[in-house]
Amino acid sequence: MISSLKNFTFNIIIPTINIDNLLVNCVKYCLLQSYKDYIINVVADNDSNSNKLYDLPNINDIAIIVSTVKNVNISTKRNIGANKSNCKYLAFIDSDAYPQNNWL
């Protein structure tokens, strides 16, 4: 979770149905970004496997937030993540995508 309430430059928003292996790999690659002023916001139907995300190697102490919503489509999840953000920039990625380390 977030250790302080500072404003981050980027909010990586990842809409998903479940916290599965595809999402875990996506977050793993997001944690390897060369740019370090960002948070990761996963918007999922449930958070039953969120420990898989928090157990990932996170040497830069990047905040991972799991927001849960029920019965909404992926685009609505993107909007929910965007509306909760106070970051300067929003970065959207699908849970089955793996960004390069210079994506941000």
Short mmCIF file of C-alpha atoms in Angstrom, two decimals, residues 4-83:
data_model
loop_
_atom_site.label_atom_id
_atom_site.label_comp_id
_atom_site.label_asym_id
_atom_site.label_seq_id
_atom_site.Cartn_x
_atom_site.Cartn_y
_atom_site.Cartn_z
CA SER A 4 2.61 8.38 2.10
CA LEU A 5 -0.10 10.43 0.43
CA LYS A 6 2.23 12.29 -1.95
CA ASN A 7 1.04 13.03 -5.44
CA PHE A 8 2.59 10.73 -7.99
CA THR A 9 3.22 11.71 -11.60
CA PHE A 10 1.77 8.53 -13.14
CA ASN A 11 -1.05 6.21 -12.19
CA ILE A 12 -0.91 2.90 -14.05
CA ILE A 13 -4.49 1.65 -14.19
CA ILE A 14 -5.05 -2.04 -14.90
CA PRO A 15 -8.69 -3.17 -15.22
CA THR A 16 -9.25 -6.89 -14.77
CA ILE A 17 -11.83 -9.46 -13.78
CA ASN A 18 -9.64 -11.63 -11.56
CA ILE A 19 -6.21 -11.43 -10.04
CA ASP A 20 -4.73 -14.24 -12.09
CA ASN A 21 -1.30 -15.18 -13.43
CA LEU A 22 -1.64 -12.88 -16.46
CA LEU A 23 -2.27 -9.89 -14.21
CA VAL A 24 0.54 -10.88 -11.84
CA ASN A 25 2.98 -10.91 -14.78
CA CYS A 26 1.67 -7.55 -15.99
CA VAL A 27 2.23 -5.99 -12.57
CA LYS A 28 5.65 -7.63 -12.34
CA TYR A 29 6.70 -5.87 -15.55
CA CYS A 30 5.11 -2.60 -14.43
CA LEU A 31 7.25 -2.72 -11.29
CA LEU A 32 10.36 -2.77 -13.50
CA GLN A 33 9.78 0.66 -15.03
CA SER A 34 12.87 2.84 -15.26
CA TYR A 35 10.76 5.85 -14.24
CA LYS A 36 9.97 5.62 -10.51
CA ASP A 37 7.31 8.24 -9.68
CA TYR A 38 4.16 6.18 -10.17
CA ILE A 39 1.59 3.96 -8.53
CA ILE A 40 -0.22 0.90 -9.83
CA ASN A 41 -3.99 0.75 -9.46
CA VAL A 42 -5.61 -2.62 -10.20
CA VAL A 43 -9.39 -2.43 -10.58
CA ALA A 44 -10.83 -5.93 -10.21
CA ASP A 45 -14.05 -7.75 -9.40
CA ASN A 46 -12.49 -9.18 -6.25
CA ASP A 47 -9.26 -8.99 -4.32
CA SER A 48 -9.10 -12.61 -3.16
CA ASN A 49 -5.61 -13.12 -4.64
CA SER A 50 -4.17 -9.66 -4.02
CA ASN A 51 -1.39 -11.18 -1.90
CA LYS A 52 0.12 -12.47 -5.18
CA LEU A 53 0.64 -8.83 -6.18
CA TYR A 54 1.99 -7.69 -2.82
CA ASP A 55 4.44 -10.63 -2.75
CA LEU A 56 6.11 -9.59 -6.02
CA PRO A 57 9.67 -8.24 -5.83
CA ASN A 58 9.23 -4.49 -5.42
CA ILE A 59 12.69 -3.02 -4.80
CA ASN A 60 11.55 0.56 -5.47
CA ASP A 61 8.59 0.29 -3.07
CA ILE A 62 6.05 1.17 -5.77
CA ALA A 63 2.54 1.41 -4.33
CA ILE A 64 0.06 -1.21 -5.54
CA ILE A 65 -3.60 -0.43 -4.88
CA VAL A 66 -6.36 -2.96 -5.51
CA SER A 67 -9.81 -1.42 -5.94
CA THR A 68 -12.76 -3.79 -6.11
CA VAL A 69 -15.93 -3.24 -8.10
CA LYS A 70 -18.62 -5.69 -9.09
CA ASN A 71 -20.60 -6.21 -12.26
CA VAL A 72 -19.04 -3.52 -14.44
CA ASN A 73 -17.26 -3.84 -17.76
CA ILE A 74 -13.57 -3.19 -18.41
CA SER A 75 -14.07 0.35 -19.75
CA THR A 76 -16.05 1.30 -16.64
CA LYS A 77 -13.21 -0.08 -14.52
CA ARG A 78 -10.80 2.19 -16.40
CA ASN A 79 -13.05 5.16 -15.67
CA ILE A 80 -13.31 4.24 -11.98
CA GLY A 81 -9.52 4.06 -11.74
CA ALA A 82 -9.18 7.41 -13.51
CA ASN A 83 -11.77 9.12 -11.31
#
